[in-house]
Amino acid sequence: MTSGAPRVTPIVSDSPGSFAWGVWNQRHPVLIKQIRDAYPYPPAAHEALEALLAESIAGDIQKLPSDVHDFAMWEQWCDDQYGRPWAQAPFLWAESYFYRRVLEAVGYFRPGPLRGVDTFAPFKQAELATPLVETELTALDALAGLGLSDQRHAVLTASLWGNRADLGFRITAKGPDHGAPEADLIVDDSATAWVILDDAPSAVVHLVADNAGRELLADLVLIDHLLTTGAAVQVVLHVKPQPYYVSDANGSDVVDVTRRIAAAPGDAADIGHRLWAALTDGTLQLRTHAFWCAPLPFDRMPTDLVMELSKATLTILKGDLNYRKLVGDCTWPATTPFGELTSYFPSPVAALRTLKSDVAVGIGLAELEQLDASGAQWRTDGTHALIQVRK
Ligand SMILES: O=P(O)(O)OC[C@H]1O[C@](O)(CO)[C@@H](O)[C@@H]1O
């Protein structure tokens, strides 16, 4: 390298005190305990979970057993990481693989009574039962009385800040998980997103979901708004094919949350029934793909997914992990243009993300200096957010 520019490298977890290090050493021990307590797993599952925890904190990365259904896929995705210390593997790669190994430890894909039972369902269900959900559903009564631009602002920002409610993050997060007064939207390109939709005669929006529970609830309200106002003629909602990153949404979460909205009093019930009808008639399509749980950035998306997303008028990517996969989980200078890093993406793209990991791009220099000078953990504590759009 001849220039003096800083070298951009993948984020790894080997630096004690770093955010990534804390995920393995502080967050995961709590998470593994929560998983062990969530179901009456047999002794072998408890042992496998503890062994995975020890391996991932201080050991080398072991392969999945060769008889698992997705062994060949992981051989393709493995990127030569097997046999390396976990802490030296790219953080993005290692975390996704960790969640696959959790499923292996509890026998999620193995024959038996708990086969296919969502490892994280008890956490997701508890979140849906909180009084906050009731409050949020009641607040929907005020939506219809707003003008279009206020409605747009309300549904988009609810979907954005809903991302703060993720259950993996809550394990070590300190602040409140709702209506944070200190919350700060660092970049707001939302006007561009609406222009993209308004300029298209029959817009089709793809929304790549993140968490179930309150985040998915807000995403579904956004989807209903897009469909009822005609901003989109069709929405395609992408969810994970299996339990992942604790609270990531899968198909049954969409059904549960839609039912929960429809069962509420007031305007929420109408929204819930409209969503149910849209799912039934295909105006709202539900999709999944193995790649959504891959340990890889989106510039390595397989051709079938590229083809599918290339039909989108706009793809909305929710959450922190999708953001890391979109821009690359690397030590980018935070002023690196968002449009430059996402130019490969097959459609115009909007990222709605609260910051819960070190990666951040597309931030103005003055703003960045101010944030850094504040002394706050703004990149990781979930108090800040971005709405970034590339046409
Ligand atoms: O649910 P989200 O917004 O994708 O956030 C999950 C985030 O939590 C973490 O798992 C913490 O490790 C991040 O790695 C990840 O980006």
Coordinates of C-alpha atoms and ligand atoms in Angstrom, one line a residue:
M1 CA 0.0 0.0 0.0
T2 CA 1.5 3.3 -1.0
S3 CA -1.1 5.9 0.2
G4 CA -1.4 7.1 3.8
A5 CA -5.1 6.2 3.8
P6 CA -6.1 3.9 6.7
R7 CA -6.4 0.3 5.8
V8 CA -10.0 -1.0 5.9
T9 CA -10.2 -4.4 7.5
P10 CA -13.0 -6.7 8.6
I11 CA -14.0 -6.2 12.2
V12 CA -12.8 -9.0 14.5
S13 CA -13.4 -9.7 18.2
D14 CA -9.9 -10.2 19.6
S15 CA -9.5 -6.8 21.3
P16 CA -10.6 -6.9 25.0
G17 CA -12.9 -4.1 25.8
S18 CA -14.0 -3.7 22.1
F19 CA -17.7 -4.0 21.3
A20 CA -17.3 -7.2 19.4
W21 CA -15.2 -8.7 22.3
G22 CA -18.0 -7.8 24.7
V23 CA -20.6 -9.7 22.6
W24 CA -18.7 -13.0 23.1
N25 CA -17.5 -12.5 26.6
Q26 CA -20.4 -10.6 28.2
R27 CA -23.5 -11.0 26.2
H28 CA -23.2 -14.7 25.1
P29 CA -22.8 -16.2 28.5
V30 CA -26.1 -14.6 29.5
L31 CA -27.7 -15.6 26.3
I32 CA -26.6 -19.3 26.6
K33 CA -28.1 -19.3 30.1
Q34 CA -31.3 -17.9 28.9
I35 CA -31.5 -20.5 26.1
R36 CA -30.8 -23.3 28.6
D37 CA -33.7 -22.0 30.8
A38 CA -36.1 -21.5 28.0
Y39 CA -37.0 -25.2 27.3
P40 CA -36.6 -28.4 29.2
Y41 CA -33.7 -29.5 27.0
P42 CA -32.1 -32.9 27.6
P43 CA -28.6 -33.0 29.3
A44 CA -26.9 -33.4 25.9
A45 CA -28.2 -30.1 24.8
H46 CA -27.1 -28.3 28.0
E47 CA -23.6 -29.8 27.6
A48 CA -23.5 -28.9 23.9
L49 CA -24.5 -25.3 24.6
E50 CA -21.8 -24.9 27.4
A51 CA -19.2 -26.5 25.1
L52 CA -20.1 -24.1 22.3
L53 CA -19.8 -21.1 24.7
A54 CA -16.4 -22.3 25.8
E55 CA -15.2 -23.0 22.3
S56 CA -16.5 -19.6 21.0
I57 CA -14.8 -17.6 23.8
A58 CA -11.4 -19.3 23.9
G59 CA -11.2 -22.0 21.2
D60 CA -10.9 -22.7 17.5
I61 CA -13.9 -22.9 15.2
Q62 CA -15.2 -26.4 14.8
K63 CA -17.1 -27.7 11.8
L64 CA -20.7 -28.7 11.9
P65 CA -21.3 -32.5 11.9
S66 CA -21.0 -33.8 8.3
D67 CA -24.6 -35.3 8.3
V68 CA -26.4 -32.0 8.8
H69 CA -28.7 -30.9 5.9
D70 CA -26.8 -27.7 5.3
F71 CA -23.3 -29.0 5.6
A72 CA -22.5 -28.4 1.9
M73 CA -23.9 -24.9 2.1
W74 CA -21.6 -24.1 5.0
E75 CA -18.7 -25.6 3.2
Q76 CA -19.4 -22.9 0.5
W77 CA -19.9 -20.1 3.0
C78 CA -17.0 -21.1 5.4
D79 CA -14.4 -18.8 3.8
D80 CA -11.5 -20.8 5.4
Q81 CA -12.6 -19.9 8.9
Y82 CA -12.8 -23.4 10.3
G83 CA -9.9 -24.2 12.6
R84 CA -9.1 -20.5 13.3
P85 CA -9.7 -19.0 16.8
W86 CA -13.2 -17.5 16.9
A87 CA -11.8 -14.2 18.1
Q88 CA -9.8 -13.8 14.9
A89 CA -12.6 -14.6 12.5
P90 CA -14.5 -11.7 11.0
F91 CA -17.2 -10.7 13.6
L92 CA -19.9 -10.9 11.0
W93 CA -19.0 -14.4 9.9
A94 CA -18.5 -15.7 13.4
E95 CA -21.8 -14.5 14.9
S96 CA -23.9 -16.0 12.1
Y97 CA -22.0 -19.3 12.5
F98 CA -22.5 -19.1 16.2
Y99 CA -26.3 -19.0 15.8
R100 CA -26.2 -22.0 13.4
R101 CA -24.2 -23.9 16.1
V102 CA -26.7 -22.9 18.8
L103 CA -29.4 -24.6 16.6
E104 CA -27.2 -27.7 16.4
A105 CA -26.6 -27.8 20.1
V106 CA -30.3 -27.8 20.9
G107 CA -31.1 -30.2 18.1
Y108 CA -33.4 -27.8 16.2
F109 CA -33.0 -29.7 12.9
R110 CA -32.7 -33.2 14.5
P111 CA -35.6 -35.7 14.8
G112 CA -37.3 -35.4 18.2
P113 CA -40.1 -33.6 20.0
L114 CA -38.5 -30.2 19.9
R115 CA -37.5 -30.4 16.2
G116 CA -38.4 -27.1 14.5
V117 CA -39.5 -25.4 17.8
D118 CA -38.2 -21.9 17.7
T119 CA -35.3 -21.7 20.2
F120 CA -36.1 -18.0 20.9
A121 CA -39.9 -18.2 20.9
P122 CA -40.3 -17.7 24.7
F123 CA -38.4 -14.4 24.5
K124 CA -40.4 -13.2 21.5
Q125 CA -43.7 -14.2 23.1
A126 CA -42.8 -12.4 26.3
E127 CA -42.1 -9.3 24.4
L128 CA -45.4 -9.4 22.5
A129 CA -47.2 -9.7 25.9
T130 CA -45.6 -6.5 27.4
P131 CA -47.9 -3.5 28.2
L132 CA -45.8 -1.5 25.8
V133 CA -47.3 -3.4 22.9
E134 CA -50.8 -2.5 24.1
T135 CA -49.7 1.2 24.3
E136 CA -48.3 1.1 20.8
L137 CA -51.4 -0.5 19.4
T138 CA -53.7 2.0 21.0
A139 CA -51.5 4.9 19.7
L140 CA -52.5 3.7 16.2
D141 CA -55.9 5.3 16.7
A142 CA -54.3 8.7 16.3
L143 CA -52.7 7.8 12.9
A144 CA -55.8 8.3 10.7
G145 CA -56.3 11.9 11.9
L146 CA -52.9 13.0 10.6
G147 CA -52.1 14.4 7.2
L148 CA -50.2 12.2 4.7
S149 CA -46.8 13.6 5.4
D150 CA -47.2 13.3 9.2
Q151 CA -48.5 9.7 8.7
R152 CA -45.5 8.9 6.6
H153 CA -43.2 10.4 9.3
A154 CA -44.9 8.4 12.0
V155 CA -44.9 5.0 10.4
L156 CA -41.3 5.3 9.1
T157 CA -39.9 6.5 12.4
A158 CA -41.8 3.9 14.3
S159 CA -40.4 1.2 12.1
L160 CA -36.9 2.7 12.5
W161 CA -37.0 3.0 16.3
G162 CA -38.7 -0.4 16.6
N163 CA -35.3 -1.7 15.8
R164 CA -34.1 -0.6 19.2
A165 CA -36.3 -3.3 20.8
D166 CA -34.1 -6.2 19.7
L167 CA -33.8 -8.9 22.3
G168 CA -30.1 -9.8 21.7
F169 CA -29.2 -6.1 22.2
R170 CA -31.3 -5.8 25.4
I171 CA -29.1 -8.4 27.1
T172 CA -26.5 -5.7 27.8
A173 CA -28.0 -2.4 26.7
K174 CA -28.4 0.1 29.5
G175 CA -30.9 2.7 28.4
P176 CA -34.7 2.5 28.0
D177 CA -35.9 0.5 25.0
H178 CA -38.6 2.9 23.9
G179 CA -39.2 6.5 23.2
A180 CA -35.7 7.4 24.1
P181 CA -35.5 11.2 24.7
E182 CA -31.8 11.2 23.9
A183 CA -32.5 9.5 20.6
D184 CA -30.8 11.1 17.7
L185 CA -31.3 10.6 14.0
I186 CA -27.9 11.2 12.5
V187 CA -28.8 11.0 8.9
D188 CA -32.4 11.3 7.5
D189 CA -32.7 10.5 3.8
S190 CA -36.4 9.6 4.2
A191 CA -37.5 12.3 1.8
T192 CA -35.6 10.5 -1.0
A193 CA -37.3 7.2 -0.2
W194 CA -40.7 8.8 -0.6
V195 CA -39.7 10.5 -3.9
I196 CA -38.6 7.1 -5.2
L197 CA -42.0 5.6 -4.4
D198 CA -44.0 8.6 -5.5
D199 CA -42.2 8.7 -8.9
A200 CA -43.0 5.0 -9.6
P201 CA -46.4 4.4 -11.1
S202 CA -46.8 0.9 -9.5
A203 CA -44.1 0.7 -6.8
V204 CA -43.2 -2.7 -5.5
V205 CA -41.4 -2.5 -2.1
H206 CA -39.3 -5.3 -0.7
L207 CA -38.8 -5.1 3.1
V208 CA -36.1 -7.3 4.6
A209 CA -37.2 -7.7 8.2
D210 CA -35.1 -7.8 11.2
N211 CA -36.6 -8.5 14.6
A212 CA -40.0 -10.0 15.5
G213 CA -42.2 -8.5 18.3
R214 CA -42.4 -4.8 18.5
E215 CA -40.1 -4.1 15.6
L216 CA -42.1 -6.4 13.3
L217 CA -45.3 -4.8 14.6
A218 CA -44.1 -1.4 13.4
D219 CA -42.9 -2.8 10.1
L220 CA -46.3 -4.3 9.4
V221 CA -47.9 -1.0 10.2
L222 CA -45.5 0.7 7.7
I223 CA -46.4 -2.0 5.1
D224 CA -50.1 -1.4 5.7
H225 CA -49.6 2.3 5.2
L226 CA -47.7 1.8 2.0
L227 CA -50.5 -0.4 0.6
T228 CA -53.5 1.6 1.8
T229 CA -52.1 4.9 0.6
G230 CA -51.0 3.5 -2.8
A231 CA -47.4 4.3 -2.2
A232 CA -46.8 0.6 -3.1
V233 CA -49.0 -1.7 -5.1
Q234 CA -47.3 -4.7 -3.6
V235 CA -44.9 -5.4 -0.7
V236 CA -42.7 -8.4 -0.4
L237 CA -41.6 -9.2 3.1
H238 CA -38.5 -11.2 3.6
V239 CA -38.0 -13.1 6.8
K240 CA -35.4 -15.6 8.2
P241 CA -35.9 -19.3 7.5
Q242 CA -34.8 -20.3 11.0
P243 CA -34.1 -18.9 14.4
Y244 CA -31.3 -16.4 14.2
Y245 CA -29.8 -13.6 16.3
V246 CA -32.3 -14.2 19.1
S247 CA -35.3 -12.2 17.9
D248 CA -35.1 -12.2 14.1
A249 CA -38.5 -12.7 12.6
N250 CA -39.5 -15.8 10.7
G251 CA -42.8 -16.8 9.1
S252 CA -44.6 -17.8 12.2
D253 CA -43.7 -14.4 13.8
V254 CA -45.4 -12.6 11.0
V255 CA -48.6 -14.6 11.7
D256 CA -48.3 -14.1 15.4
V257 CA -47.8 -10.4 15.2
T258 CA -50.5 -9.9 12.5
R259 CA -52.9 -11.8 14.8
R260 CA -51.9 -9.6 17.8
I261 CA -52.6 -6.5 15.8
A262 CA -55.9 -7.8 14.6
A263 CA -57.0 -8.8 18.1
A264 CA -56.4 -5.2 19.5
P265 CA -59.3 -2.7 19.9
G266 CA -59.6 0.4 17.7
D267 CA -57.9 1.1 14.4
A268 CA -55.3 -1.5 15.1
A269 CA -57.9 -4.2 14.4
D270 CA -58.6 -2.8 10.9
I271 CA -54.9 -2.7 10.2
G272 CA -54.5 -6.3 11.3
H273 CA -57.4 -7.5 9.2
R274 CA -56.1 -5.6 6.2
L275 CA -52.7 -7.2 6.6
W276 CA -54.2 -10.6 6.9
A277 CA -56.2 -10.1 3.7
A278 CA -53.1 -8.7 1.9
L279 CA -51.2 -11.8 2.9
T280 CA -54.0 -14.0 1.7
D281 CA -54.4 -12.3 -1.7
G282 CA -50.7 -11.8 -2.4
T283 CA -50.6 -8.0 -2.2
L284 CA -48.3 -8.7 0.7
Q285 CA -46.0 -11.6 -0.1
L286 CA -43.9 -13.5 2.5
R287 CA -40.6 -14.9 1.4
T288 CA -37.6 -16.5 2.9
H289 CA -34.2 -17.5 1.6
A290 CA -31.3 -19.5 3.2
F291 CA -28.9 -16.6 2.4
W292 CA -30.6 -14.3 5.0
C293 CA -28.8 -16.5 7.6
A294 CA -25.5 -16.6 5.7
P295 CA -22.4 -15.2 7.4
L296 CA -21.7 -13.1 4.3
P297 CA -22.2 -9.5 3.2
F298 CA -24.9 -8.8 0.6
D299 CA -22.5 -8.2 -2.2
R300 CA -22.2 -12.0 -2.2
M301 CA -25.9 -12.6 -2.6
P302 CA -26.8 -15.5 -4.9
T303 CA -28.1 -14.8 -8.3
D304 CA -31.7 -15.9 -7.6
L305 CA -32.0 -13.3 -4.8
V306 CA -30.3 -10.6 -6.9
M307 CA -32.8 -11.3 -9.7
E308 CA -35.7 -11.0 -7.2
L309 CA -34.5 -7.8 -5.5
S310 CA -33.7 -6.2 -8.9
K311 CA -37.5 -6.0 -9.5
A312 CA -38.0 -3.8 -6.4
T313 CA -38.7 -0.2 -6.7
L314 CA -37.2 0.2 -3.3
T315 CA -35.7 -2.4 -0.9
I316 CA -36.0 -1.4 2.8
L317 CA -33.4 -3.1 4.9
K318 CA -34.2 -3.2 8.6
G319 CA -31.8 -3.2 11.5
D320 CA -28.1 -3.3 12.5
L321 CA -27.1 -6.6 11.1
N322 CA -28.7 -6.0 7.7
Y323 CA -26.7 -2.7 7.7
R324 CA -23.5 -4.5 8.5
K325 CA -24.2 -7.0 5.7
L326 CA -25.1 -4.1 3.3
V327 CA -22.1 -1.9 3.7
G328 CA -19.6 -4.6 4.8
D329 CA -18.7 -5.2 8.4
C330 CA -15.4 -3.3 8.2
T331 CA -13.5 -0.5 9.8
W332 CA -14.7 2.0 7.3
P333 CA -14.0 5.7 8.0
A334 CA -17.5 6.9 9.0
T335 CA -17.4 9.5 6.3
T336 CA -17.2 6.9 3.5
P337 CA -20.2 7.6 1.2
F338 CA -23.1 5.3 1.7
G339 CA -24.0 5.4 -2.0
E340 CA -20.5 4.3 -2.9
L341 CA -20.6 1.2 -0.7
T342 CA -24.1 0.2 -1.8
S343 CA -23.8 0.8 -5.5
Y344 CA -23.7 -3.0 -6.1
F345 CA -27.1 -3.5 -4.5
P346 CA -29.7 -4.7 -7.2
S347 CA -32.3 -2.0 -6.4
P348 CA -32.6 1.4 -4.8
V349 CA -32.1 0.7 -1.1
A350 CA -33.1 2.3 2.2
A351 CA -31.4 1.3 5.4
L352 CA -33.4 1.9 8.6
R353 CA -31.1 1.2 11.5
T354 CA -30.4 2.1 15.1
L355 CA -26.7 1.8 15.7
K356 CA -25.8 -1.3 17.7
S357 CA -22.3 -2.1 16.4
D358 CA -19.2 -0.3 15.4
V359 CA -19.9 0.2 11.7
A360 CA -21.1 3.5 10.5
V361 CA -20.8 5.2 7.1
G362 CA -22.2 8.2 5.3
I363 CA -21.8 10.6 8.2
G364 CA -20.8 14.2 7.6
L365 CA -17.4 15.2 9.0
A366 CA -18.7 18.0 11.3
E367 CA -21.5 15.7 12.7
L368 CA -18.9 12.9 13.2
E369 CA -16.5 15.2 15.1
Q370 CA -19.4 16.3 17.3
L371 CA -20.5 12.7 18.0
D372 CA -17.0 11.6 18.8
A373 CA -16.4 14.6 21.1
S374 CA -19.6 13.8 23.0
G375 CA -17.9 10.9 24.7
A376 CA -21.1 8.8 24.2
Q377 CA -21.0 5.3 22.9
W378 CA -23.0 6.5 20.0
R379 CA -22.0 3.7 17.6
T380 CA -23.1 0.9 19.8
D381 CA -25.6 2.0 22.5
G382 CA -28.7 2.1 20.4
T383 CA -29.4 5.8 21.1
H384 CA -28.6 6.9 17.6
A385 CA -30.1 6.0 14.2
L386 CA -29.7 6.3 10.5
I387 CA -32.1 6.5 7.6
Q388 CA -29.8 6.2 4.6
V389 CA -31.1 5.9 1.0
R390 CA -29.3 5.2 -2.3
K391 CA -31.4 5.8 -5.4
Ligands
LIG1 O1 -31.3 -6.8 15.5 P1 -30.3 -6.0 14.8 O2 -30.6 -4.6 14.7 O3 -29.8 -6.6 13.5 O4 -29.1 -6.0 15.8 C1 -28.3 -7.1 16.1 C2 -27.0 -6.6 16.5 O5 -26.8 -7.1 17.7 C3 -25.5 -7.6 17.7 O6 -25.8 -9.0 17.5 C4 -24.7 -7.5 18.8 O7 -23.8 -8.4 18.5 C5 -24.9 -7.0 16.5 O8 -23.9 -7.8 16.1 C6 -26.0 -7.0 15.6 O9 -25.6 -6.2 14.5

